[in-house]
XYZ file of C-alpha atoms in Angstrom:
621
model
C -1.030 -16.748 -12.268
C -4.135 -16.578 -10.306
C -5.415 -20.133 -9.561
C -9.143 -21.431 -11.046
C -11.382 -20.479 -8.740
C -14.726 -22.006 -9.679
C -13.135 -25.015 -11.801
C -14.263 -23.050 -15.236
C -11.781 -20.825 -16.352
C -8.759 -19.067 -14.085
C -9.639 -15.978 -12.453
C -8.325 -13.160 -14.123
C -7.833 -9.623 -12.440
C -9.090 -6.857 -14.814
C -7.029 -4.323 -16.840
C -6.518 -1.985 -13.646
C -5.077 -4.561 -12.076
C -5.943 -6.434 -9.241
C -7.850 -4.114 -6.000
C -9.368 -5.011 -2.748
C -12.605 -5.034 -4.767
C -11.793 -7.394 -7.257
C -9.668 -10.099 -5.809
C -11.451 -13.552 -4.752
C -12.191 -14.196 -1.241
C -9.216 -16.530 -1.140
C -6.141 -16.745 -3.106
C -6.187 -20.697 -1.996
C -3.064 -22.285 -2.944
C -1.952 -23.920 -6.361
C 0.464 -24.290 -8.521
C 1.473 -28.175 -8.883
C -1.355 -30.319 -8.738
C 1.254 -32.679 -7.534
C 3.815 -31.984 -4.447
C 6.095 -35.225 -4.860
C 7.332 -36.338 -1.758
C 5.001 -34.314 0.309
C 1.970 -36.030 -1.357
C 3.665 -39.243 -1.078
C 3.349 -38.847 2.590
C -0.009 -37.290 2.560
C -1.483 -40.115 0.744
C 0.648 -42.968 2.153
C -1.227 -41.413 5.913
C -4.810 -41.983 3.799
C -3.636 -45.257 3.477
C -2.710 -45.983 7.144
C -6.120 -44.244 8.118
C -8.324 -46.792 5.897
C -6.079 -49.912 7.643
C -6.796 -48.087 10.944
C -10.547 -48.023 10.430
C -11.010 -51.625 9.231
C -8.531 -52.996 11.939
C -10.965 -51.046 14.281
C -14.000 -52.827 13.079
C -13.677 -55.422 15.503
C -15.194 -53.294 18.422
C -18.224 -54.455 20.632
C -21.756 -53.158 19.662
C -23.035 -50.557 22.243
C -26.552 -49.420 22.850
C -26.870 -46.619 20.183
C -25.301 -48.564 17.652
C -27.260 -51.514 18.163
C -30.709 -49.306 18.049
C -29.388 -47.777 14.615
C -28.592 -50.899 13.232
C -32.320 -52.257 14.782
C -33.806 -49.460 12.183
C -32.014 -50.288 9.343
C -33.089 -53.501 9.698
C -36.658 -52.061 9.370
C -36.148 -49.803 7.302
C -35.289 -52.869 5.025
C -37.871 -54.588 5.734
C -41.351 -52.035 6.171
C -39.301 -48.752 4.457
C -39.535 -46.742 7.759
C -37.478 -46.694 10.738
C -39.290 -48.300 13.661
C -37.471 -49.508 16.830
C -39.108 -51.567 19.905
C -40.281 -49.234 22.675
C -38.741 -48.837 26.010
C -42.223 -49.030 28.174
C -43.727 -51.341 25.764
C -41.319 -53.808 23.830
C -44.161 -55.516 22.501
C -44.709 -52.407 20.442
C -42.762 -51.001 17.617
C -42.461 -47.629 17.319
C -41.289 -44.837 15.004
C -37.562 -42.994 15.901
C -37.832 -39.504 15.431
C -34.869 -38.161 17.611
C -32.084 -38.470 14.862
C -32.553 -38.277 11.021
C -32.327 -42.044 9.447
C -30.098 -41.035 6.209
C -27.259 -43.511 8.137
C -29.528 -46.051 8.958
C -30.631 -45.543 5.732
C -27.175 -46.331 3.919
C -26.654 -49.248 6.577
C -30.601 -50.446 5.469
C -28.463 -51.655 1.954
C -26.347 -54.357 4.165
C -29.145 -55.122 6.393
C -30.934 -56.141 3.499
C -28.856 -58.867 2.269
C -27.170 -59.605 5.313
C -29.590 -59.185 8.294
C -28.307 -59.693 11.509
C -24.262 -59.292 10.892
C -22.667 -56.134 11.663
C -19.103 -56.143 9.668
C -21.062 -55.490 6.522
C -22.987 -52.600 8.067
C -19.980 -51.178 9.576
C -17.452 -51.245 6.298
C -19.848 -49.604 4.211
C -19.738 -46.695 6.770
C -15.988 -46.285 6.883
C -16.024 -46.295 3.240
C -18.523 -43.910 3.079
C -18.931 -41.663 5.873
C -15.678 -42.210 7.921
C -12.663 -42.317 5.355
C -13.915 -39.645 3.062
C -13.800 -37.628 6.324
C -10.357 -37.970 6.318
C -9.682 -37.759 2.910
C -11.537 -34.257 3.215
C -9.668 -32.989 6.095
C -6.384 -33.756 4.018
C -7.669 -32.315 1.163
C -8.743 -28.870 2.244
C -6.028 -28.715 4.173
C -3.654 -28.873 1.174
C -6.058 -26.647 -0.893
C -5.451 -23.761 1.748
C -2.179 -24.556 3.291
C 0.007 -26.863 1.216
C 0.846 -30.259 1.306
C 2.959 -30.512 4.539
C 0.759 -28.536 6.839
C -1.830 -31.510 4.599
C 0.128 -33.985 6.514
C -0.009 -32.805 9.991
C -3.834 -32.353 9.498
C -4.457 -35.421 8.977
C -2.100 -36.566 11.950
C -4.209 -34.415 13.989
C -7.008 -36.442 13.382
C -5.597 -40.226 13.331
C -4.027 -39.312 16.780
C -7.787 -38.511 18.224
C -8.782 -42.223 19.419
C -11.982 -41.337 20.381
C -12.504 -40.281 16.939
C -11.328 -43.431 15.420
C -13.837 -45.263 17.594
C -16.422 -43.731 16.425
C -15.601 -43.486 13.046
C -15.408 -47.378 12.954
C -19.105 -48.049 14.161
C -22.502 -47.435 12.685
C -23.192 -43.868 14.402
C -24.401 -40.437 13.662
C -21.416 -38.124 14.754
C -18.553 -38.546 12.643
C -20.767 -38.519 9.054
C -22.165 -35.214 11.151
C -18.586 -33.906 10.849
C -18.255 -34.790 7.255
C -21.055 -33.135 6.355
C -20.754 -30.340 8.885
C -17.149 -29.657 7.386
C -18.388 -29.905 3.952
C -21.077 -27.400 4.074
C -18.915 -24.807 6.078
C -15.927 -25.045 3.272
C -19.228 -24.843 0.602
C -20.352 -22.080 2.245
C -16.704 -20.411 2.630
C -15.998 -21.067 -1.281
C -19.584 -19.423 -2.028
C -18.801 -16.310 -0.857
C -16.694 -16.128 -3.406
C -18.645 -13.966 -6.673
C -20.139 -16.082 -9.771
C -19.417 -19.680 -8.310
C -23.361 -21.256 -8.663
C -21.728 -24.288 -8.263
C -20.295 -23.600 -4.501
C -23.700 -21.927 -4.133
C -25.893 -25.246 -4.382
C -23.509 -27.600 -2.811
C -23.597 -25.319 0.310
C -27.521 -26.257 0.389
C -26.800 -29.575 -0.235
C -24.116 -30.403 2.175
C -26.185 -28.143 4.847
C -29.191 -31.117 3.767
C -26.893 -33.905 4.519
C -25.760 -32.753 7.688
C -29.448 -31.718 8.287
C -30.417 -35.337 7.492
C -27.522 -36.809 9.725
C -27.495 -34.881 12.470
C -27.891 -36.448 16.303
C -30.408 -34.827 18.499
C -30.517 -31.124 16.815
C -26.890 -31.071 16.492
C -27.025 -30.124 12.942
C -28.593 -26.221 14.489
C -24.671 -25.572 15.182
C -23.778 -25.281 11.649
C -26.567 -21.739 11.355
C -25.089 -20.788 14.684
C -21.460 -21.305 12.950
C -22.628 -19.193 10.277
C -24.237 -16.313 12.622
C -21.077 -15.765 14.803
C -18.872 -15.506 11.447
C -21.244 -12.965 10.147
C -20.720 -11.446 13.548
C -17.213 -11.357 13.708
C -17.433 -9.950 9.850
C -19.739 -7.010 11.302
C -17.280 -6.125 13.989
C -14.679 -5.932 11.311
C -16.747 -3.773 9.472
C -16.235 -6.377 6.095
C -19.948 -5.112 4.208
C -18.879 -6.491 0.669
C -18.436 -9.684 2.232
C -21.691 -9.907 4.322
C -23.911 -8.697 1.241
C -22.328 -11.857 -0.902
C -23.184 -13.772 2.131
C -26.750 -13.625 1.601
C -27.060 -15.626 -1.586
C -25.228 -18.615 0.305
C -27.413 -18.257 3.660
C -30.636 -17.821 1.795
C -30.096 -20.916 -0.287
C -28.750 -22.882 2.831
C -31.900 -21.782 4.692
C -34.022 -23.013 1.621
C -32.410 -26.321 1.652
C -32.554 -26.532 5.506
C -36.352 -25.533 5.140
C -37.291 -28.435 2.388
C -35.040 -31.315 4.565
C -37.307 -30.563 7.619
C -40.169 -30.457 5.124
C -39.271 -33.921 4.029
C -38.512 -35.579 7.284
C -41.472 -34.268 9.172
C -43.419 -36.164 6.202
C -41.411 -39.225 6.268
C -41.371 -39.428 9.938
C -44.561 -37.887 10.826
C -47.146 -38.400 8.001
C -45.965 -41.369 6.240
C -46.152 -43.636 9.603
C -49.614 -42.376 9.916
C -51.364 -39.755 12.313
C -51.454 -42.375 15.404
C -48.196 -44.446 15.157
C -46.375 -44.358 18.588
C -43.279 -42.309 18.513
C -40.226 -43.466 20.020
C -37.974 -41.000 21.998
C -38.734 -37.773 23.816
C -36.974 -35.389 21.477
C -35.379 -32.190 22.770
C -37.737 -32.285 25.761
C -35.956 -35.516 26.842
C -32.902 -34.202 26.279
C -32.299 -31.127 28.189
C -33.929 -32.963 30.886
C -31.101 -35.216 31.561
C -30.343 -33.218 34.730
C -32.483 -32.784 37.188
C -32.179 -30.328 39.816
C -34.902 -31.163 41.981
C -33.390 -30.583 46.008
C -30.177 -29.913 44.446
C -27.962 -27.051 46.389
C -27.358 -23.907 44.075
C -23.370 -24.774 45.149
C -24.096 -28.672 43.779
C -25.804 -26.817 40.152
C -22.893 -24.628 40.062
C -20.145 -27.389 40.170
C -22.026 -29.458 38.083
C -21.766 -26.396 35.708
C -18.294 -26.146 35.956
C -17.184 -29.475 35.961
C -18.945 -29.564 31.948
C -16.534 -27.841 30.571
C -14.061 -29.382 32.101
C -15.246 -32.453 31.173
C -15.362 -31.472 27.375
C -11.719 -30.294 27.653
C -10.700 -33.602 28.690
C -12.525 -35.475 26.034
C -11.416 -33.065 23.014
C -8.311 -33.638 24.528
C -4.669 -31.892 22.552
C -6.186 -30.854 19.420
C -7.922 -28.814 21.225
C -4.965 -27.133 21.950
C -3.721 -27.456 17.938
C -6.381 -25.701 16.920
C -6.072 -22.430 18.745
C -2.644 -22.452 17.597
C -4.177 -22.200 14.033
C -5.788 -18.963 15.200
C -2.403 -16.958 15.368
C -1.653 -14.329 13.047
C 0.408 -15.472 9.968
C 0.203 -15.104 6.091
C -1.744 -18.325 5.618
C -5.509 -18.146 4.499
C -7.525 -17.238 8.028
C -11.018 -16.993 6.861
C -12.252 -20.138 6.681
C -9.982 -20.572 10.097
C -12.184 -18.082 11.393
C -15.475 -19.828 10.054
C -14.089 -23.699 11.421
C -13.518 -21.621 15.207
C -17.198 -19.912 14.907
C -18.110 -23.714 14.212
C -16.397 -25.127 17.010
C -17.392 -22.534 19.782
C -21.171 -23.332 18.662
C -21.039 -27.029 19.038
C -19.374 -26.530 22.911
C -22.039 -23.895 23.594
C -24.767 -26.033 22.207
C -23.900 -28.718 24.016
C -23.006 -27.497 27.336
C -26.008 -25.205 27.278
C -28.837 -27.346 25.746
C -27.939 -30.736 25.737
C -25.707 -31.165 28.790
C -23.085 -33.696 27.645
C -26.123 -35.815 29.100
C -25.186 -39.540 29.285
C -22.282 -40.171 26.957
C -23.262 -37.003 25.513
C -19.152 -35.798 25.014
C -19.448 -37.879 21.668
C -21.453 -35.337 20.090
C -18.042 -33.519 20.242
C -17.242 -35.902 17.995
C -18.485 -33.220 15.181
C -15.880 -31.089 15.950
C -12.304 -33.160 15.419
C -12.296 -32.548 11.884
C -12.829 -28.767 12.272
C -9.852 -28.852 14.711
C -7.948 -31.511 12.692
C -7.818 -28.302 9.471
C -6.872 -25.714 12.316
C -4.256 -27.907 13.433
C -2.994 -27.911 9.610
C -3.166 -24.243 9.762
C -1.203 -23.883 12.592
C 1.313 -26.274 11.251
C 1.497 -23.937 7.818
C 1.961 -20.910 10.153
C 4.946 -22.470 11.646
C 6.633 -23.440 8.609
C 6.612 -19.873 7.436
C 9.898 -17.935 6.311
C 10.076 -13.998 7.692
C 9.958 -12.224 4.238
C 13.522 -10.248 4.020
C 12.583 -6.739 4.626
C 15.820 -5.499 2.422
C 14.043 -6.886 -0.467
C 10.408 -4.970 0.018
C 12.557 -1.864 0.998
C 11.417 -2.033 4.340
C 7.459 -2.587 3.511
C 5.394 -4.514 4.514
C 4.034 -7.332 1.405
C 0.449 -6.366 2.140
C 0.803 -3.018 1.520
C 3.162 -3.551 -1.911
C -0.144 -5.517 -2.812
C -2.470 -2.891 -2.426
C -0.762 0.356 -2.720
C -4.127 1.987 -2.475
C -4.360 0.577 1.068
C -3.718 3.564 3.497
C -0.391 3.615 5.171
C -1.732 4.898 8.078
C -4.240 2.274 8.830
C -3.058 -0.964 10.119
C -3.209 -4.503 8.429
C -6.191 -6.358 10.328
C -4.773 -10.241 10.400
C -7.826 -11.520 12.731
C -9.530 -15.033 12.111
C -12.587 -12.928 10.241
C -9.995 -11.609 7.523
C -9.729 -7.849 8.858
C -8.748 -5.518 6.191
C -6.677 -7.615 3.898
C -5.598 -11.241 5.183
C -8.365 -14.283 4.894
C -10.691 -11.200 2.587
C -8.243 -11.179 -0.073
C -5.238 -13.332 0.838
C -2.624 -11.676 -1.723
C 0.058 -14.201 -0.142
C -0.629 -18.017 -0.918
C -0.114 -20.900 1.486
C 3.319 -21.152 0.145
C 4.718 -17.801 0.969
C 4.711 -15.993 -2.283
C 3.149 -13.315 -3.453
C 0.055 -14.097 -4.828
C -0.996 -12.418 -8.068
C 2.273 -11.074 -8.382
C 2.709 -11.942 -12.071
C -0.664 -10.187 -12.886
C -0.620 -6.884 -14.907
C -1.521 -3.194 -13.617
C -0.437 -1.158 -11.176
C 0.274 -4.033 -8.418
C 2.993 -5.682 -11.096
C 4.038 -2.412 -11.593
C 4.716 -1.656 -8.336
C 7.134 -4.844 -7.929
C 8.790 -3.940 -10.716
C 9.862 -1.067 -9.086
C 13.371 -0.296 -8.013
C 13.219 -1.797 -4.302
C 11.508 -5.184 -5.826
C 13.080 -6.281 -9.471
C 10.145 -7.676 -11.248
C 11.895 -10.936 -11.638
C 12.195 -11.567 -8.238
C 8.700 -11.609 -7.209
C 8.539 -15.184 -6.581
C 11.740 -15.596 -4.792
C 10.727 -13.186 -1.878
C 10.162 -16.659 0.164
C 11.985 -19.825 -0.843
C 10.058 -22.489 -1.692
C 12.030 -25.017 0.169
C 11.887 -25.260 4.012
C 14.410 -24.943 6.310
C 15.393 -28.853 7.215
C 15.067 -27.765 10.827
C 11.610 -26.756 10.054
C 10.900 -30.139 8.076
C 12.426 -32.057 11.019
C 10.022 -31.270 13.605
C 7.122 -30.894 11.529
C 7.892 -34.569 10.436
C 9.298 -35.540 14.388
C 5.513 -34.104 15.361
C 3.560 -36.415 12.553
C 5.873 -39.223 13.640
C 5.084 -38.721 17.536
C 1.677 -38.483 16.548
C 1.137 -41.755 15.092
C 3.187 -43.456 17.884
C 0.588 -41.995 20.154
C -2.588 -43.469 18.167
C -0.422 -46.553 18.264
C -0.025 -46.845 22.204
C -3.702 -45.232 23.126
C -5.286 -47.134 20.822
C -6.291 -51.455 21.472
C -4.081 -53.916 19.537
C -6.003 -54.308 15.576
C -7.559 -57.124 14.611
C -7.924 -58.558 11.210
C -11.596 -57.610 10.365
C -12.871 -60.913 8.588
C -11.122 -63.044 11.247
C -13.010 -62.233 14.521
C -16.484 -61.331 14.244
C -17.168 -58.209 15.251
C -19.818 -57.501 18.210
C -18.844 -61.312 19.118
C -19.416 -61.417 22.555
C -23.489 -59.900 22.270
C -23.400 -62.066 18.947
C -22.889 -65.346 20.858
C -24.942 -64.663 23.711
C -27.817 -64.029 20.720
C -27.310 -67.244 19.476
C -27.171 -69.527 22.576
C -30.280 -67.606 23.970
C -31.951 -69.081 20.232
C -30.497 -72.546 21.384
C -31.916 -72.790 24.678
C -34.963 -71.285 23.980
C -37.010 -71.019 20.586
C -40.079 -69.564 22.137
C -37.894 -66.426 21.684
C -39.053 -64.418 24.562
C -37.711 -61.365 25.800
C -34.766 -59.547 27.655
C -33.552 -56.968 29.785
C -30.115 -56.049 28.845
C -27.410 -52.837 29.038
C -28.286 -52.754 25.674
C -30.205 -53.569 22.154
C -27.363 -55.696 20.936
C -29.328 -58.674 21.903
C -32.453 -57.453 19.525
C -30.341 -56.555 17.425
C -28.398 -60.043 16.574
C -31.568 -62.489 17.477
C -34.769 -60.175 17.047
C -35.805 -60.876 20.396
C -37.820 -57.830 21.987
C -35.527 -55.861 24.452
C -36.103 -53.408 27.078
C -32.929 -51.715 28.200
C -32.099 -51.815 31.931
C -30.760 -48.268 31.386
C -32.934 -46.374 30.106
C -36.224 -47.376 30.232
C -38.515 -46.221 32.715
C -38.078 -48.049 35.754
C -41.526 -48.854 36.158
C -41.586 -50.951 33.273
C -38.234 -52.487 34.500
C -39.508 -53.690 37.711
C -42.741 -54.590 35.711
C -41.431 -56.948 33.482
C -38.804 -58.147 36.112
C -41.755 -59.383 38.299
C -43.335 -60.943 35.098
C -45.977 -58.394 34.970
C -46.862 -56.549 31.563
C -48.346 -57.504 28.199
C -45.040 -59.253 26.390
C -42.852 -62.161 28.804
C -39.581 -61.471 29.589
C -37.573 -64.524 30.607
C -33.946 -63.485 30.106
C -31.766 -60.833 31.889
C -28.560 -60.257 30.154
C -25.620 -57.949 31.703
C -21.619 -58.034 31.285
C -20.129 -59.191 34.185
C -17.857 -55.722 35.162
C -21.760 -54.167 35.099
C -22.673 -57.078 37.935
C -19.511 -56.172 39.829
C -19.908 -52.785 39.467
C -23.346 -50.949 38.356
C -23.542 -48.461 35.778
C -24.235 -45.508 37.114
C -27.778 -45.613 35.165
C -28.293 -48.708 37.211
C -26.795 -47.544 40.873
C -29.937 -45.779 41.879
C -32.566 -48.767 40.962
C -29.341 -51.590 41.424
C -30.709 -52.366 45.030
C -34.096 -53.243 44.031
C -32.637 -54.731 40.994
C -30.805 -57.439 42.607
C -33.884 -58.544 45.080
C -36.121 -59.090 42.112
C -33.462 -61.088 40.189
C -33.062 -63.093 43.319
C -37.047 -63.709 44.126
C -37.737 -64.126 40.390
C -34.724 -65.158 38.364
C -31.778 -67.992 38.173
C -28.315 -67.520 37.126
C -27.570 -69.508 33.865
C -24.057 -70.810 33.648
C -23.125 -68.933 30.405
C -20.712 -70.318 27.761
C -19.797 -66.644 26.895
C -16.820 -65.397 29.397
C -17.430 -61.709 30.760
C -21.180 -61.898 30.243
C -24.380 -62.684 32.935
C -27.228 -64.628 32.154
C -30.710 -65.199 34.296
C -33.288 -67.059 33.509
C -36.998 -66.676 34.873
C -37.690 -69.956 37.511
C -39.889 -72.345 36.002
C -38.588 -71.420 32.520
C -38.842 -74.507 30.343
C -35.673 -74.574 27.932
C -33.890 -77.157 25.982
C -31.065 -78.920 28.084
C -28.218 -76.512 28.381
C -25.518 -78.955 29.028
C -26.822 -80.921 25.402
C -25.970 -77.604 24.062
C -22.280 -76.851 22.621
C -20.800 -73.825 23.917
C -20.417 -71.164 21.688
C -16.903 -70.413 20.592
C -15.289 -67.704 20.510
C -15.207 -67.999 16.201
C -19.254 -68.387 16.075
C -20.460 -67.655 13.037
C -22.948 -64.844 13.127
């Protein structure tokens, strides 16, 4: 039986029987809703990937975490997202260089529990981070079964990068969720009379649109425009006219989300409220070129892509294996490779990997993570015996009206037949098979006994098969279990302790509150104190405030002690000049907190250190 397509009533092929007209874009795979021991599995790897994220938790705050976190707090306490400025800390000022809907969602905890960070960062992972994986999984199984399910979702607990992220308040893994939500929308829209696909495609293209870091949600329109592309080359016209309905509404949505932000960041704030962050502009101005050799631009060209290689890393690798030619659904393949191809070209054209720019990436795992799942499905394929099709080939038996003499197209944009009209399910059998007309007709024939139909692939798996497909998900896991840091219970260790308990001894030794130079905003972030960050701000307002010039004091410079050893490399050009001011204007405190530095202006009047118990390493935030 052909499965529900839009989740009202089962899609039923007409009295002529089923045609290359009529059948749905994707015969996605059904049958049992539940797979026994194959679901057990499935789910039982949800499971490990929720104790995964909140034994991650524990993870020290970095710079863009601790700014995100800095707006929710105002956007709990004023309704907009300001953040202290990096030439003026005295000044707050509004961030308009990423969307705020996840400082928006972290705004809730900030609200009744200002100043910690575990609350902020398990309402994430529940939200944003584990349905991501419970997505992956679940398209995966929709398309390609439950076992191929499995190895997705291995895929993507094996990526430690990913899990990093995905533990901590930032924009790039709900930018996959949403990003791999509004491509499967989009995907399931195509198919004819589904409204309801229709508007979730504009939806999901509003949350990415609202989530998105620096522009990256522009990838998911460029996605869109290469599949379209590929479709043209392959000559698929019914497919591109249903497109328009989906694009047009996407483009609507996209439209009235810019419409709102620009209001909300723009008009709301007022006409003259100082803007925070250089946009784009800043951006793809991370390099600059300026006496640079042609041969120097040309390496550093070269050495990007290398770069993003490395930081991708194997399933990379897995998900061009779920581009080879096979009976499993290939459209939305096709669609999740467009995706991934525009979010490597956006990034190594526009924004650079600038900084720590490989984590917008990030966006891509999940895409990979349902190739790999693919590719896994592909593999666990049986040969269909050609004795029983009497020596042709399924597709063909499917659509006898196909002509012989023009090949089968099996490419990742659905060619002729495969991915456009998928007559074979996930699981290997003929799909529609049962239906009436001439197709049912034809394997009833004498070289296919109607009864047989559903036996031309077994449903069970060769136990060779099943034993490296489960050997793979086991050496998976090992691998997220050696690359990754030992866990740590969540509620036992505070997470962000170290920044957290330089916060509150700064409060202890000095209630003026005055304010710091840091690596980063965790110190704001934890005591309120204003922060300029050593680096990124301009250095003229660095050495400014370091020779206790400028509108605000500054009394405090705060750095972890491998940055003293070593500079970042933000800090290597200025470090010289740097160190010469800290020694003319500053003292080193002896700090309670081990791996951290602390300097104090001289003349600095604080409350007796040594009267002061150290903080522990169980401080309470």
């Amino acid at each position: 039986m052909w499965e529900p397509i839009c989740g009202k009533a089962p899609f039923s092929p007409p009295a002529g029987g089923p045609t290359e007209k009529n059948l749905p874009v994707a015969a996605l795979s059904g049958g049992k809703r539940f797979h026994g021991w194959p679901d057990v599995v499935g789910l039982g790897l949800l499971g490990l990937a929720g104790l995964f994220l909140l034994g991650s938790i524990d993870r020290e705050i970095d710079y863009d975490e601790a700014n995100y976190l800095q707006i929710a707090k105002s956007i709990a306490r004023t309704g907009l997202p300001y953040l202290r400025g990096l030439e003026d800390i005295g000044r707050e000022e509004v961030f308009i260089t990423s969307p705020p809907l996840v400082m928006a969602v972290a705004a809730l905890t900030q609200a009744h529990w200002p100043g910690r960070l575990w609350p902020s960062r398990l309402v994430h992972v529940l939200v944003f981070s584990w349905s991501l994986y419970l997505l992956v999984w679940w398209i995966s199984r929709r398309l390609y079964g439950p076992w191929p399910a499995c190895f997705a979702l291995a895929v993507l607990l094996s990526h430690t990068q990913f899990l990093g992220h995905a533990s901590v308040v930032r924009l790039d893994v709900p930018l996959g969720l949403w990003s791999l939500a509004s491509l499967w929308c989009f995907y399931r829209a195509l198919e004819p009379g589904c409204r309801a696909w229709l508007w979730s495609a504009g939806a999901a293209v509003s949350l990415a649109a609202a989530t998105a870091a620096k522009f990256q949600a522009i990838c998911i329109p460029i996605a869109i425009g290469l599949f379209l592309a590929g479709l043209a080359w392959q000559r698929q016209w019914p497919t591109l006219v249903r497109a328009f309905r989906p694009i047009g509404v996407q483009c609507f949505a996209g439209l009235l989300i810019l419409g709102g932000l620009y209001y909300y960041l723009i008009i709301l704030p007022g006409p003259d409220a100082p803007q925070y962050g250089g946009g784009l502009l800043h951006t793809t101005q991370q390099l600059d070129t300026t006496g640079l050799a042609f041969g120097q631009i040309a390496a550093y060209y070269v050495a990007l892509p290398i770069k993003a290689i490395i930081y991708v890393g194997w399933p990379l690798w897995i998900g061009l294996l779920g581009l080879l030619p096979g009976r499993s659904e290939v459209r939305f393949a096709g669609l999740l490779a467009s995706y991934c191809v525009a979010v490597g070209v956006f990034n190594l054209a526009v924004a650079k990997l600038c900084g720590a720019g490989t984590y917008y990436l990030i966006s891509m795992i999940p895409a990979l993570a349902v190739l790999g799942g693919r590719a896994g499905a592909v593999a666990l394929e049986k040969p269909l015996p050609s004795t029983m099709l009497g020596g042709q080939s399924p597709l063909r038996i499917a659509l006898p009206h196909h002509p012989p003499e023009k090949p089968v197209s099996s490419t990742v944009f659905g060619g002729q037949a495969v991915g456009l009209l998928e007559p074979i399910s996930a699981a290997g059998t003929l799909a529609g098979s049962q239906a009436s007309g001439p197709v049912s007709e034809k394997l009833s024939g004498s070289t296919l006994p109607a009864a047989q139909p559903a036996g031309i692939v077994p449903e069970k798996l060769s136990q060779r098969r099943q034993f490296v497909l489960g050997g793979l998900l086991l050496g998976l896991l090992v691998w997220q279990w050696l690359a990754d840091r030992p866990w740590e219970v969540p509620w036992r260790i505070p997470a962000g302790s170290r920044l957290a308990q330089v916060a509150q001894w700064l409060n202890q030794i000095d209630p003026a509150g005055d304010g710091v130079l840091a690596e980063d905003t965790g110190i704001q972030f934890f005591s309120d104190r204003p922060t300029t960050v050593l680096q990124f701000a301009p250095y003229e307002a660095v050495q400014m405030y370091l020779e206790g010039r400028g509108p605000y004091p500054v009394s405090f410079v705060v750095l972890r002690a491998t940055s003293w050893a070593n500079p970042d490399p933000f800090l290597a050009r200025h470090w010289p000049t740097t160190k010469k001011l800290l020694d003319s204007h500053f003292q080193r405190l002896p700090c309670p907190v081990p791996g951290m530095v602390v300097f104090v202006r001289k003349g600095k009047l604080l409350q007796n250190p040594s009267e002061i118990p150290a903080v522990g390493a169980s401080c309470p935030q």
